[in-house]
Amino acid sequence: MRKKIVAGNWKMNTDLESGKKLAVEVNQLIAEKGNPEVKVVLIPPFTHIFAVLNSVNSQRIEIGAQNCSSESKGAFTGEVSVEMIKSIGATHVIIGHSERRNYFKETDEMLNKKTKLSLEIGLTPIFCCGETLEQRNAKNHFSVVEEQLNKGIFGFEKNDFEKIVIAYEPVWAIGTGLNATPEQAQEMHFFIRNLISKKFGNETAENISILYGGSCNAANASQLFANQDVDGGLIGGASLKANDFLGIINAF
Ligand code: PEP
């Protein structure tokens, strides 16, 4: 059975002290009253990963990175490799967040390389896909997402593909306060699962976790997560407040 996952993407927020404080608060709330069936992943900035790891119960909360290099090592000033991320104790890495695709011009080819390197070293990629508002209004949202998946991750062997977590994040919903409706989310998640089924078979499709991301919060999470094909969330803004994040974890 596929896992329920709630992952908190802190983006470029918090300094070290406030990041540690947030991690301690989240850790405590989850220990006291978090839904034990939900896998929780905290994804702080690179600079905080080690401290956050040491502030939480690592049996209960896993840590991820927000990005990785598409190169494995060498003269790439400012880059962080999958090996570095793995060696610090993180287990997950976000790949292809729309902010990386848009602001940093990350291409499908780069994202494919990043995913490949992550899989090789044993990190779980959280692979993001999603359309802009313009693409949705033009009714191209299904083909856009299909192309992102085709170019990014559908070329892997089945046993590698099965280790990936997918996050559907409509660009128009990220950080805007305008979440996809539960129907829109379910429709796209069902579409993605169907594509996986055609490519890798029904069993693989049934076992892949597909998270929703985009203005998901403690008030709307239960309606979104109630859908058959929505297996949790990749949470930005609402992951910066421990109580709100707990509310999302407990929304199943
Ligand atoms: C995100 O950054 O992945 C995200 C979904 O952000 P927000 O929840 O703030 O929309």
CSV table of C-alpha atoms and ligand atoms in Angstrom, one decimal:
chain,number,residue,atom,x,y,z
A,1,MET,CA,0.0,0.0,0.0
A,2,ARG,CA,1.3,3.4,-0.8
A,3,LYS,CA,2.5,5.8,1.9
A,4,LYS,CA,0.8,8.9,3.1
A,5,ILE,CA,3.4,11.6,3.2
A,6,VAL,CA,3.4,15.2,4.4
A,7,ALA,CA,6.6,17.1,3.5
A,8,GLY,CA,7.4,20.7,4.6
A,9,ASN,CA,9.4,22.8,2.1
A,10,TRP,CA,10.7,25.7,4.1
A,11,LYS,CA,12.1,27.4,1.0
A,12,MET,CA,14.6,30.2,1.7
A,13,ASN,CA,13.0,31.0,5.1
A,14,THR,CA,14.3,30.9,8.7
A,15,ASP,CA,17.8,31.5,10.1
A,16,LEU,CA,19.6,28.7,11.9
A,17,GLU,CA,18.2,29.6,15.3
A,18,SER,CA,14.6,30.0,14.2
A,19,GLY,CA,14.9,26.9,12.0
A,20,LYS,CA,16.0,24.8,14.9
A,21,LYS,CA,13.2,26.2,17.1
A,22,LEU,CA,10.7,25.3,14.4
A,23,ALA,CA,12.1,21.8,14.1
A,24,VAL,CA,12.0,21.3,17.9
A,25,GLU,CA,8.3,22.5,18.0
A,26,VAL,CA,7.3,20.3,15.1
A,27,ASN,CA,9.1,17.3,16.6
A,28,GLN,CA,7.3,17.8,19.9
A,29,LEU,CA,3.9,18.2,18.5
A,30,ILE,CA,4.3,15.2,16.3
A,31,ALA,CA,5.5,13.1,19.2
A,32,GLU,CA,2.5,14.2,21.3
A,33,LYS,CA,-0.3,14.1,18.7
A,34,GLY,CA,0.9,13.4,15.2
A,35,ASN,CA,-0.9,10.8,13.1
A,36,PRO,CA,1.5,7.9,13.2
A,37,GLU,CA,0.4,6.6,9.8
A,38,VAL,CA,1.9,9.7,8.1
A,39,LYS,CA,5.5,9.9,7.0
A,40,VAL,CA,6.8,13.4,7.8
A,41,VAL,CA,9.7,15.0,5.9
A,42,LEU,CA,11.1,18.4,6.8
A,43,ILE,CA,13.0,20.1,4.0
A,44,PRO,CA,14.9,23.1,5.4
A,45,PRO,CA,17.6,25.2,3.6
A,46,PHE,CA,20.9,23.3,3.0
A,47,THR,CA,22.6,25.3,5.8
A,48,HIS,CA,20.1,24.0,8.4
A,49,ILE,CA,19.9,20.3,7.5
A,50,PHE,CA,22.4,19.0,10.0
A,51,ALA,CA,21.0,21.1,12.9
A,52,VAL,CA,17.4,20.2,12.0
A,53,LEU,CA,18.4,16.5,11.8
A,54,ASN,CA,19.8,16.7,15.3
A,55,SER,CA,16.7,18.5,16.6
A,56,VAL,CA,14.2,15.8,15.7
A,57,ASN,CA,13.6,12.1,16.4
A,58,SER,CA,15.0,10.7,13.2
A,59,GLN,CA,12.9,7.5,13.6
A,60,ARG,CA,9.8,9.7,13.2
A,61,ILE,CA,10.8,12.6,11.0
A,62,GLU,CA,13.0,12.4,7.9
A,63,ILE,CA,14.9,15.3,6.4
A,64,GLY,CA,15.2,16.4,2.8
A,65,ALA,CA,17.0,18.9,0.6
A,66,GLN,CA,15.3,21.5,-1.6
A,67,ASN,CA,17.6,20.9,-4.6
A,68,CYS,CA,20.7,19.1,-5.7
A,69,SER,CA,23.3,19.5,-8.4
A,70,SER,CA,22.9,17.8,-11.8
A,71,GLU,CA,26.6,17.1,-11.6
A,72,SER,CA,28.1,14.5,-9.3
A,73,LYS,CA,31.2,16.4,-8.1
A,74,GLY,CA,34.0,18.7,-9.1
A,75,ALA,CA,34.4,22.3,-10.2
A,76,PHE,CA,30.9,23.6,-9.9
A,77,THR,CA,31.2,26.4,-7.4
A,78,GLY,CA,28.1,26.9,-5.2
A,79,GLU,CA,26.5,23.6,-6.1
A,80,VAL,CA,25.6,20.8,-3.6
A,81,SER,CA,25.9,17.2,-4.7
A,82,VAL,CA,23.6,14.3,-4.0
A,83,GLU,CA,26.6,12.6,-2.2
A,84,MET,CA,26.9,15.6,0.2
A,85,ILE,CA,23.2,15.5,0.9
A,86,LYS,CA,23.2,11.8,1.5
A,87,SER,CA,26.3,12.0,3.7
A,88,ILE,CA,24.7,14.6,6.0
A,89,GLY,CA,21.8,12.2,6.8
A,90,ALA,CA,19.1,13.5,4.5
A,91,THR,CA,16.8,10.9,2.8
A,92,HIS,CA,14.8,13.0,0.3
A,93,VAL,CA,15.4,15.7,-2.3
A,94,ILE,CA,13.0,17.9,-4.1
A,95,ILE,CA,13.6,17.9,-7.8
A,96,GLY,CA,11.9,20.2,-10.3
A,97,HIS,CA,10.1,22.6,-8.0
A,98,SER,CA,8.5,25.2,-10.2
A,99,GLU,CA,10.6,27.9,-8.6
A,100,ARG,CA,13.7,26.1,-9.8
A,101,ARG,CA,12.2,25.5,-13.2
A,102,ASN,CA,11.1,29.1,-13.6
A,103,TYR,CA,13.6,31.3,-11.8
A,104,PHE,CA,16.7,29.1,-12.3
A,105,LYS,CA,15.7,27.9,-15.8
A,106,GLU,CA,16.1,24.2,-14.9
A,107,THR,CA,15.3,22.1,-17.9
A,108,ASP,CA,13.7,18.7,-18.1
A,109,GLU,CA,17.1,17.2,-19.1
A,110,MET,CA,18.7,18.7,-16.0
A,111,LEU,CA,15.9,17.4,-13.8
A,112,ASN,CA,16.3,13.9,-15.3
A,113,LYS,CA,20.0,14.0,-14.5
A,114,LYS,CA,19.3,15.1,-10.9
A,115,THR,CA,16.7,12.4,-10.4
A,116,LYS,CA,19.1,9.8,-11.8
A,117,LEU,CA,21.9,10.8,-9.5
A,118,SER,CA,19.5,10.9,-6.5
A,119,LEU,CA,18.3,7.4,-7.2
A,120,GLU,CA,21.8,6.1,-7.7
A,121,ILE,CA,22.9,7.3,-4.3
A,122,GLY,CA,19.7,6.2,-2.5
A,123,LEU,CA,17.9,9.5,-2.0
A,124,THR,CA,14.2,9.6,-2.5
A,125,PRO,CA,13.4,12.2,-5.2
A,126,ILE,CA,10.2,14.2,-4.7
A,127,PHE,CA,9.7,15.1,-8.3
A,128,CYS,CA,7.5,18.1,-8.9
A,129,CYS,CA,5.3,18.7,-11.9
A,130,GLY,CA,2.5,21.2,-12.7
A,131,GLU,CA,1.1,23.7,-15.1
A,132,THR,CA,0.9,27.5,-15.2
A,133,LEU,CA,-2.5,29.2,-15.1
A,134,GLU,CA,-2.0,30.2,-18.8
A,135,GLN,CA,-1.5,26.5,-19.7
A,136,ARG,CA,-4.6,25.5,-17.7
A,137,ASN,CA,-6.7,28.2,-19.2
A,138,ALA,CA,-5.6,26.9,-22.6
A,139,LYS,CA,-6.6,23.4,-21.5
A,140,ASN,CA,-3.0,22.2,-21.9
A,141,HIS,CA,-2.5,21.2,-18.3
A,142,PHE,CA,-2.7,17.4,-18.9
A,143,SER,CA,-0.3,17.5,-21.8
A,144,VAL,CA,2.1,19.8,-19.9
A,145,VAL,CA,2.3,17.5,-16.9
A,146,GLU,CA,2.5,14.4,-19.2
A,147,GLU,CA,5.5,15.9,-20.9
A,148,GLN,CA,7.2,16.9,-17.7
A,149,LEU,CA,6.9,13.3,-16.5
A,150,ASN,CA,7.9,11.8,-19.8
A,151,LYS,CA,11.1,13.8,-20.0
A,152,GLY,CA,11.9,13.8,-16.3
A,153,ILE,CA,11.2,10.4,-14.9
A,154,PHE,CA,9.3,8.0,-17.2
A,155,GLY,CA,12.5,6.8,-18.9
A,156,PHE,CA,13.8,5.0,-15.7
A,157,GLU,CA,13.6,1.3,-15.2
A,158,LYS,CA,10.5,0.2,-13.2
A,159,ASN,CA,12.5,-0.7,-10.1
A,160,ASP,CA,14.1,2.8,-10.0
A,161,PHE,CA,10.9,4.6,-10.9
A,162,GLU,CA,9.1,2.9,-8.0
A,163,LYS,CA,11.4,4.8,-5.6
A,164,ILE,CA,10.2,8.2,-6.7
A,165,VAL,CA,7.5,10.3,-5.0
A,166,ILE,CA,5.6,12.6,-7.3
A,167,ALA,CA,4.3,16.0,-6.3
A,168,TYR,CA,1.6,17.7,-8.4
A,169,GLU,CA,2.0,21.4,-7.8
A,170,PRO,CA,0.0,23.7,-10.1
A,171,VAL,CA,2.2,26.8,-10.4
A,172,TRP,CA,-0.9,29.1,-10.0
A,173,ALA,CA,-1.5,27.6,-6.6
A,174,ILE,CA,1.9,27.8,-5.1
A,175,GLY,CA,2.2,30.6,-2.6
A,176,THR,CA,-0.9,32.3,-3.9
A,177,GLY,CA,-3.5,31.3,-1.3
A,178,LEU,CA,-5.5,29.8,-4.2
A,179,ASN,CA,-5.4,26.0,-3.9
A,180,ALA,CA,-6.6,23.6,-6.5
A,181,THR,CA,-10.1,22.4,-5.7
A,182,PRO,CA,-10.3,18.8,-4.4
A,183,GLU,CA,-11.8,17.9,-7.8
A,184,GLN,CA,-9.0,19.5,-9.8
A,185,ALA,CA,-6.4,17.8,-7.6
A,186,GLN,CA,-8.1,14.4,-7.9
A,187,GLU,CA,-8.6,14.8,-11.6
A,188,MET,CA,-4.9,15.4,-12.2
A,189,HIS,CA,-3.7,12.8,-9.7
A,190,PHE,CA,-5.9,10.2,-11.3
A,191,PHE,CA,-4.5,11.2,-14.7
A,192,ILE,CA,-0.9,10.8,-13.5
A,193,ARG,CA,-1.6,7.5,-11.9
A,194,ASN,CA,-3.2,6.3,-15.1
A,195,LEU,CA,-0.1,7.3,-17.1
A,196,ILE,CA,2.0,5.4,-14.6
A,197,SER,CA,-0.2,2.4,-15.0
A,198,LYS,CA,0.1,2.4,-18.8
A,199,LYS,CA,3.8,2.8,-18.6
A,200,PHE,CA,4.8,0.6,-15.7
A,201,GLY,CA,1.7,-1.4,-14.8
A,202,ASN,CA,-1.1,-1.2,-12.4
A,203,GLU,CA,0.8,-2.4,-9.3
A,204,THR,CA,3.5,0.2,-9.7
A,205,ALA,CA,0.8,2.9,-10.2
A,206,GLU,CA,-1.0,1.8,-7.1
A,207,ASN,CA,2.2,2.0,-5.0
A,208,ILE,CA,3.4,5.4,-6.0
A,209,SER,CA,2.7,8.3,-3.6
A,210,ILE,CA,1.4,11.4,-5.4
A,211,LEU,CA,1.4,14.5,-3.2
A,212,TYR,CA,-0.5,17.7,-3.8
A,213,GLY,CA,1.2,21.1,-3.4
A,214,GLY,CA,-0.1,24.6,-3.7
A,215,SER,CA,-1.6,26.7,-0.9
A,216,CYS,CA,-2.5,23.5,1.1
A,217,ASN,CA,-3.2,24.4,4.7
A,218,ALA,CA,-4.7,23.0,7.9
A,219,ALA,CA,-8.2,24.3,6.7
A,220,ASN,CA,-8.3,22.7,3.3
A,221,ALA,CA,-6.0,19.7,3.7
A,222,SER,CA,-8.7,17.2,4.8
A,223,GLN,CA,-10.8,17.9,1.7
A,224,LEU,CA,-7.8,17.5,-0.6
A,225,PHE,CA,-6.5,14.4,1.2
A,226,ALA,CA,-9.9,12.8,1.2
A,227,ASN,CA,-9.5,12.1,-2.5
A,228,GLN,CA,-8.5,8.6,-3.6
A,229,ASP,CA,-5.4,9.5,-5.5
A,230,VAL,CA,-4.1,12.3,-3.2
A,231,ASP,CA,-1.5,10.7,-0.9
A,232,GLY,CA,-0.4,13.7,1.0
A,233,GLY,CA,1.1,17.1,0.5
A,234,LEU,CA,4.2,19.1,-0.3
A,235,ILE,CA,3.6,22.1,1.9
A,236,GLY,CA,5.3,25.5,1.6
A,237,GLY,CA,4.0,28.4,3.7
A,238,ALA,CA,2.0,26.4,6.1
A,239,SER,CA,5.0,24.3,7.1
A,240,LEU,CA,6.6,27.3,8.7
A,241,LYS,CA,4.1,27.2,11.6
A,242,ALA,CA,4.3,24.1,13.7
A,243,ASN,CA,0.6,24.0,14.6
A,244,ASP,CA,-0.5,24.5,11.1
A,245,PHE,CA,1.9,21.8,9.9
A,246,LEU,CA,0.6,19.4,12.5
A,247,GLY,CA,-3.0,20.2,11.4
A,248,ILE,CA,-2.1,19.1,7.9
A,249,ILE,CA,-0.4,15.9,9.1
A,250,ASN,CA,-3.6,15.1,11.0
A,251,ALA,CA,-5.9,15.9,8.1
A,252,PHE,CA,-6.1,12.3,6.8
B,1,PEP,C1,5.7,24.6,-2.3
B,1,PEP,O1,6.6,25.4,-2.2
B,1,PEP,O2,6.0,23.5,-2.7
B,1,PEP,C2,4.3,25.0,-2.0
B,1,PEP,C3,3.4,24.1,-2.3
B,1,PEP,O3,4.2,26.2,-1.4
B,1,PEP,P1,2.8,26.8,-0.7
B,1,PEP,O4,2.3,25.7,0.1
B,1,PEP,O5,3.3,27.9,0.0
B,1,PEP,O6,1.8,27.1,-1.8
